[in-house]
Amino acid sequence: MRRIDLVRETLNKMYKENNKGVTAEQIADKLNLQRSNVSFDLNQLVKQGLAKKISGRPVLFQPAVSASVKEINDTFSVLVGYSGSLSTVVQQGKAAIMYPPSGLHTLIFGETGVGKTMFAELMFEYGKHTGRFTSDAPFVIFNCADYANNPQLLMGQIFGIKKGAYTGAEYDQPGLLEKANGGVMFLDEVHRLTAEGQEMLFTFIDKGIFKRLGETEYTRKANVLIIAATTEDPKSKLLDTFTRRIPMMITIPPLRERKLSERYTLIEEFFRQESGRIGKDIIVSQNALKSLLLYDCPNNIGQLKSDIQLSCARAFLDCVSKEHGKVVIRSKILPEHVKKGILKLKDYREEINQILGISNLDFIFSSEQEIKNIQSSDQYSIPDNFYEMIEKRIEMLRKEGIEDEEINEIIGMDIESYFIKFMGNITKKVNEEEIERIIGKEILSLAKEIIDFAKDKLKHPYLDPVLYGFALHINSTVERLRQKKAIINPQLNDIRKKYPKEFTFAIEIASIIEEKLKIELPIDEIGFLTMFFINREFTEQQEKNATVGILVLMHGNSGAASMAKVANTLLATDLAHGIDMPLNVKPEDIYKEVKELIVKLDQGKGVLILADMGSLINFGDLLSKEVNVSTKTVEMVSTPMVIEATRKAMLGADLDTVYNSAIDINPYLGKKITQSPVLPINKNVIVTGCYTGEGSSVKIKSYISKNIEHNNIDIIPISFTSVSDFKKQINLLSKFKNIIAVVSFVNPDIPSIPFIKLEDIFTEHGQKKLQELIQQEKIFSQIGETLSANLKLDNIEDLVFDLKEVLFNISKDLGKSFSNDIIIGSILHIACLIERLINNWSIEVNYNKTNNGCFYNSFNSLNIIKKHLGKIEKKYNISFPEQEINIITSILLEK
């Protein structure tokens, strides 16, 4: 350190002890320097504006506060919004550093990508400029997540390790607290710190002393300011005794809560940075800028930067391959999720016009303009030579004689793959933390290794989404085996026959799991492992092509076979099957034959049994329970019934539809025989689902219970052996319960039931989605109570459920989420309308017909709404007037 810097630092420190001023002699004595040299340095500091001189006897010197403040403003000015949306945050950061005597320990809260690490670094720089820290003071960064699965090592990293503290501790090791002495220790992801670690840390905060791991008597001292950061709610993830000792809480707002003008500044600077990398100006269209300003950006500034880099990479590829010399970004080049931003323009048009102007001219961004140090972590930055790599790859492909069009396609795929992986790593980091907390690092690492192996061996590129489900499954299996619980797979033989390639692979990975985890897997478990590696795209297509099985059962020698043959001949199919029971044959003998055939006929959509009379009409109920196949039975079968049921099955209809079509063909002959009475919905539930025993789904249930408010809502874990089995169980449960949502890595694809991917439930976005669904259920309950008190209608609860289902399906088909206000308003309006229509009360419509024109541009939306309202009309035997449909449409479309 230069002598003048040492003098300035000492002046700042001594001034804190005596705020009247410090003499040159006092500083000289303190530093053991010549008084004349110190006096010279102090006068130089005065000339530089870094100190001020107070004449008198003796002459006193003070730090120049105004100069310090000026420097500080420069320090924080690199933050976009430092005098706008971040002004309060900046003031808090300054106060935390300057608060006497040694600053305030600080906790920074904010979502992924908002700039927590950079803000901590700026606080430290501020401290150096004001003299709170020396110019060579340390800034030590430690990510608590790196050692979250090894609490002993984690605490050893922070506090240090005494030789012999544990096996392998062969020498004394200083901890980060000692290394950070005189400066700042930044603890990122502090919520991963164990309770014991938090307790040791708050002892240091209280007393300034600590012990290395393994030390019992000797205590150490350090002067360290702690700045911690977390993405989690401190109240739920940190001990109260710890947070009480962190007096300064700073929340950095997410991008969506900041001004659009600030977002534009970020966009502008990121484009300038990319212009510098590329070495060319970047031309961006107005619409592309509008999309970038308005799209949903859950990973905040980091994601914004990454999406801009992806867009620049695409534009650069176009520039180099077509050799037109310009890097141009128009809407078509943007990532798909960014393009959707333009859909919000209506709500922000005035603000956008103020930022971009009302002309339609393109914007040009150049690296020659000043580039600021924008707050975004290096984790969001592509390599410096990224564009050079693209050029070299194009040159290499051209040398191989590949046409430019094909080169464009190859490089384009490379770029897409890179950025998908790049941003996926950021999002996965959040998900993996939660999974790791539940199952531990060892099993998660093993699951990743196996999934990577599977992608290479099976050539199935879509296996990433099953990672978390697979990891939970392995953990559940290990726990089950250690508790000496049996693992039974009733579908083992079917799985082995249906998926031979995947079954063989499962045997191979079972040996890897056994070796790594020191366990022995039973053969039944091989079947469950297989289900994670099937080609889901192919299987889902098979399920889409699946049909309901048609089985005719009759007493006698040929009636059933004849009816099935007639239906098959007329419809040119082989879907219908018949089994006859001669009068001299016992029902139990035919039962075995029917059982074997039903298992063969079931393609995942169930089997419709059309029987004539007697014991045959009870077969369906018995078989459903025995072989786990959904069945419905119609008695007093006739040939027209068989033909109609077969025709509907050929069209891909579900079991309920095929069943009802058979009844409707002759309602006086057919009588519905259902296996389970449909009870009124009396309980709200959330379903969690995983393969095998309920261990994995129970863990998901436990996680949801801890992280989501769910008063008066049950969470039901379901285990299943196939997607169709999962769907059957949910459909059966939905007859007795109101299913708010299904959480699983497998989508049962039931239109009226919301689905949340397993990996999403470990993120803020997924938890928010589930919380919103729960909140909506509360609203539906309140609506039901209101309507019951005011409407003269029976079964209000059923009506609210029907309207909820209709709104859900309309929302899904329109691709539009409805706010709670719209849901409440539309249900109340439609329910009151139904009451008037059922009671034949007059309907006064005060509706301006000229408003009909507003739907001409929404004709498709109007038809979708009409279609779903038709289900209400049919069930309640009413007909909505055209003008009322227009009013409902205006409510839903907010027009």
Short mmCIF file of N, CA and C in Angstrom, two decimals, residues 714-789:
data_model
loop_
_atom_site.label_atom_id
_atom_site.label_comp_id
_atom_site.label_asym_id
_atom_site.label_seq_id
_atom_site.Cartn_x
_atom_site.Cartn_y
_atom_site.Cartn_z
N ASP A 714 -56.84 -31.68 1.46
CA ASP A 714 -56.02 -32.87 1.63
C ASP A 714 -55.04 -33.01 0.48
N ILE A 715 -53.86 -33.54 0.76
CA ILE A 715 -52.89 -33.87 -0.29
C ILE A 715 -52.82 -35.39 -0.35
N ILE A 716 -53.21 -35.96 -1.48
CA ILE A 716 -53.32 -37.41 -1.61
C ILE A 716 -52.19 -37.94 -2.50
N PRO A 717 -51.27 -38.76 -1.95
CA PRO A 717 -50.22 -39.36 -2.78
C PRO A 717 -50.75 -40.60 -3.49
N ILE A 718 -50.46 -40.72 -4.77
CA ILE A 718 -50.92 -41.87 -5.57
C ILE A 718 -49.71 -42.53 -6.21
N SER A 719 -49.63 -43.85 -6.12
CA SER A 719 -48.61 -44.58 -6.86
C SER A 719 -49.27 -45.26 -8.05
N PHE A 720 -48.52 -45.42 -9.14
CA PHE A 720 -49.11 -46.01 -10.34
C PHE A 720 -48.07 -46.80 -11.10
N THR A 721 -48.53 -47.64 -11.99
CA THR A 721 -47.62 -48.50 -12.76
C THR A 721 -47.53 -48.09 -14.22
N SER A 722 -48.43 -47.21 -14.67
CA SER A 722 -48.39 -46.72 -16.05
C SER A 722 -49.19 -45.42 -16.12
N VAL A 723 -49.04 -44.71 -17.23
CA VAL A 723 -49.77 -43.45 -17.39
C VAL A 723 -51.27 -43.70 -17.39
N SER A 724 -51.68 -44.77 -18.08
CA SER A 724 -53.12 -45.06 -18.14
C SER A 724 -53.65 -45.44 -16.76
N ASP A 725 -52.83 -46.14 -15.98
CA ASP A 725 -53.23 -46.50 -14.62
C ASP A 725 -53.40 -45.23 -13.77
N PHE A 726 -52.47 -44.30 -13.93
CA PHE A 726 -52.53 -43.02 -13.22
C PHE A 726 -53.82 -42.28 -13.57
N LYS A 727 -54.12 -42.25 -14.86
CA LYS A 727 -55.31 -41.55 -15.33
C LYS A 727 -56.58 -42.18 -14.76
N LYS A 728 -56.60 -43.51 -14.73
CA LYS A 728 -57.77 -44.22 -14.19
C LYS A 728 -58.00 -43.85 -12.73
N GLN A 729 -56.91 -43.88 -11.95
CA GLN A 729 -57.04 -43.59 -10.52
C GLN A 729 -57.53 -42.16 -10.27
N ILE A 730 -57.03 -41.24 -11.08
CA ILE A 730 -57.46 -39.84 -10.91
C ILE A 730 -58.92 -39.68 -11.30
N ASN A 731 -59.31 -40.31 -12.41
CA ASN A 731 -60.72 -40.24 -12.83
C ASN A 731 -61.65 -40.82 -11.77
N LEU A 732 -61.22 -41.92 -11.16
CA LEU A 732 -62.04 -42.53 -10.11
C LEU A 732 -62.11 -41.60 -8.89
N LEU A 733 -60.97 -41.05 -8.50
CA LEU A 733 -60.93 -40.15 -7.35
C LEU A 733 -61.78 -38.91 -7.58
N SER A 734 -61.80 -38.44 -8.83
CA SER A 734 -62.54 -37.21 -9.14
C SER A 734 -64.05 -37.38 -8.97
N LYS A 735 -64.51 -38.62 -8.90
CA LYS A 735 -65.94 -38.85 -8.67
C LYS A 735 -66.32 -38.55 -7.22
N PHE A 736 -65.32 -38.64 -6.34
CA PHE A 736 -65.60 -38.45 -4.91
C PHE A 736 -64.99 -37.17 -4.35
N LYS A 737 -63.97 -36.67 -5.02
CA LYS A 737 -63.24 -35.51 -4.52
C LYS A 737 -63.14 -34.43 -5.60
N ASN A 738 -62.95 -33.20 -5.15
CA ASN A 738 -62.69 -32.10 -6.08
C ASN A 738 -61.17 -31.92 -6.17
N ILE A 739 -60.60 -32.34 -7.28
CA ILE A 739 -59.14 -32.30 -7.45
C ILE A 739 -58.72 -30.91 -7.93
N ILE A 740 -58.01 -30.20 -7.07
CA ILE A 740 -57.56 -28.85 -7.40
C ILE A 740 -56.42 -28.89 -8.41
N ALA A 741 -55.49 -29.84 -8.24
CA ALA A 741 -54.36 -29.94 -9.16
C ALA A 741 -53.69 -31.30 -9.00
N VAL A 742 -52.99 -31.71 -10.05
CA VAL A 742 -52.17 -32.92 -10.02
C VAL A 742 -50.71 -32.49 -10.14
N VAL A 743 -49.86 -32.98 -9.22
CA VAL A 743 -48.43 -32.68 -9.26
C VAL A 743 -47.68 -33.98 -9.50
N SER A 744 -47.00 -34.08 -10.64
CA SER A 744 -46.28 -35.31 -10.99
C SER A 744 -45.35 -35.02 -12.15
N PHE A 745 -44.43 -35.95 -12.45
CA PHE A 745 -43.62 -35.76 -13.65
C PHE A 745 -44.34 -36.36 -14.86
N VAL A 746 -45.45 -37.05 -14.62
CA VAL A 746 -46.27 -37.60 -15.70
C VAL A 746 -47.58 -36.83 -15.77
N ASN A 747 -47.92 -36.34 -16.94
CA ASN A 747 -49.16 -35.57 -17.12
C ASN A 747 -50.29 -36.53 -17.49
N PRO A 748 -51.29 -36.69 -16.61
CA PRO A 748 -52.41 -37.58 -16.94
C PRO A 748 -53.29 -37.02 -18.06
N ASP A 749 -53.11 -35.74 -18.36
CA ASP A 749 -53.80 -35.10 -19.49
C ASP A 749 -55.32 -35.22 -19.37
N ILE A 750 -55.84 -34.78 -18.23
CA ILE A 750 -57.29 -34.75 -18.01
C ILE A 750 -57.72 -33.29 -18.15
N PRO A 751 -58.52 -32.96 -19.17
CA PRO A 751 -58.79 -31.56 -19.52
C PRO A 751 -59.25 -30.68 -18.37
N SER A 752 -60.08 -31.20 -17.48
CA SER A 752 -60.68 -30.34 -16.46
C SER A 752 -59.85 -30.23 -15.18
N ILE A 753 -58.69 -30.90 -15.13
CA ILE A 753 -57.87 -30.88 -13.91
C ILE A 753 -56.51 -30.25 -14.21
N PRO A 754 -56.17 -29.14 -13.54
CA PRO A 754 -54.87 -28.49 -13.77
C PRO A 754 -53.71 -29.43 -13.42
N PHE A 755 -52.64 -29.34 -14.20
CA PHE A 755 -51.45 -30.17 -14.00
C PHE A 755 -50.24 -29.28 -13.76
N ILE A 756 -49.42 -29.63 -12.76
CA ILE A 756 -48.18 -28.90 -12.48
C ILE A 756 -47.03 -29.90 -12.53
N LYS A 757 -46.03 -29.61 -13.36
CA LYS A 757 -44.89 -30.51 -13.49
C LYS A 757 -44.13 -30.61 -12.16
N LEU A 758 -43.64 -31.80 -11.89
CA LEU A 758 -42.93 -32.04 -10.63
C LEU A 758 -41.79 -31.06 -10.43
N GLU A 759 -40.97 -30.84 -11.50
CA GLU A 759 -39.83 -29.95 -11.32
C GLU A 759 -40.25 -28.52 -11.02
N ASP A 760 -41.45 -28.13 -11.49
CA ASP A 760 -41.92 -26.75 -11.26
C ASP A 760 -42.31 -26.49 -9.81
N ILE A 761 -42.74 -27.54 -9.10
CA ILE A 761 -43.24 -27.33 -7.75
C ILE A 761 -42.10 -26.94 -6.81
N PHE A 762 -40.86 -27.14 -7.25
CA PHE A 762 -39.71 -26.74 -6.43
C PHE A 762 -39.23 -25.34 -6.79
N THR A 763 -39.98 -24.64 -7.65
CA THR A 763 -39.62 -23.26 -8.01
C THR A 763 -40.70 -22.31 -7.52
N GLU A 764 -40.34 -21.04 -7.46
CA GLU A 764 -41.30 -20.02 -7.02
C GLU A 764 -42.49 -19.96 -7.97
N HIS A 765 -42.22 -20.11 -9.27
CA HIS A 765 -43.28 -20.04 -10.28
C HIS A 765 -44.31 -21.15 -10.05
N GLY A 766 -43.84 -22.39 -9.86
CA GLY A 766 -44.76 -23.52 -9.66
C GLY A 766 -45.55 -23.40 -8.37
N GLN A 767 -44.88 -22.96 -7.31
CA GLN A 767 -45.57 -22.80 -6.02
C GLN A 767 -46.63 -21.71 -6.11
N LYS A 768 -46.30 -20.65 -6.83
CA LYS A 768 -47.26 -19.55 -7.00
C LYS A 768 -48.49 -20.03 -7.77
N LYS A 769 -48.26 -20.85 -8.80
CA LYS A 769 -49.36 -21.38 -9.60
C LYS A 769 -50.30 -22.23 -8.74
N LEU A 770 -49.71 -23.10 -7.90
CA LEU A 770 -50.53 -23.95 -7.03
C LEU A 770 -51.27 -23.10 -6.00
N GLN A 771 -50.60 -22.10 -5.44
CA GLN A 771 -51.24 -21.23 -4.46
C GLN A 771 -52.43 -20.49 -5.07
N GLU A 772 -52.29 -20.08 -6.34
CA GLU A 772 -53.39 -19.39 -7.03
C GLU A 772 -54.58 -20.33 -7.23
N LEU A 773 -54.30 -21.59 -7.55
CA LEU A 773 -55.38 -22.57 -7.73
C LEU A 773 -56.12 -22.80 -6.41
N ILE A 774 -55.35 -22.86 -5.31
CA ILE A 774 -55.97 -23.03 -3.99
C ILE A 774 -56.83 -21.82 -3.65
N GLN A 775 -56.31 -20.63 -3.95
CA GLN A 775 -57.05 -19.40 -3.68
C GLN A 775 -58.35 -19.37 -4.48
N GLN A 776 -58.28 -19.85 -5.72
CA GLN A 776 -59.48 -19.89 -6.56
C GLN A 776 -60.55 -20.80 -5.95
N GLU A 777 -60.11 -21.93 -5.36
CA GLU A 777 -61.07 -22.84 -4.74
C GLU A 777 -61.79 -22.16 -3.58
N LYS A 778 -61.06 -21.34 -2.82
CA LYS A 778 -61.70 -20.59 -1.73
C LYS A 778 -62.76 -19.65 -2.30
N ILE A 779 -62.42 -19.04 -3.42
CA ILE A 779 -63.36 -18.12 -4.07
C ILE A 779 -64.61 -18.87 -4.52
N PHE A 780 -64.41 -20.06 -5.13
CA PHE A 780 -65.56 -20.86 -5.58
C PHE A 780 -66.46 -21.23 -4.40
N SER A 781 -65.82 -21.56 -3.27
CA SER A 781 -66.59 -21.90 -2.07
C SER A 781 -67.43 -20.71 -1.60
N GLN A 782 -66.81 -19.53 -1.61
CA GLN A 782 -67.52 -18.31 -1.19
C GLN A 782 -68.65 -17.97 -2.15
N ILE A 783 -68.39 -18.19 -3.45
CA ILE A 783 -69.44 -17.94 -4.45
C ILE A 783 -70.62 -18.87 -4.19
N GLY A 784 -70.31 -20.15 -3.89
CA GLY A 784 -71.38 -21.12 -3.62
C GLY A 784 -72.25 -20.68 -2.46
N GLU A 785 -71.60 -20.19 -1.39
CA GLU A 785 -72.36 -19.73 -0.22
C GLU A 785 -73.24 -18.53 -0.58
N THR A 786 -72.69 -17.61 -1.36
CA THR A 786 -73.45 -16.41 -1.77
C THR A 786 -74.66 -16.80 -2.61
N LEU A 787 -74.44 -17.70 -3.57
CA LEU A 787 -75.54 -18.11 -4.46
C LEU A 787 -76.60 -18.89 -3.70
N SER A 788 -76.17 -19.75 -2.77
CA SER A 788 -77.13 -20.53 -1.98
C SER A 788 -78.06 -19.63 -1.19
N ALA A 789 -77.52 -18.51 -0.72
CA ALA A 789 -78.32 -17.59 0.09
C ALA A 789 -79.25 -16.72 -0.75
#
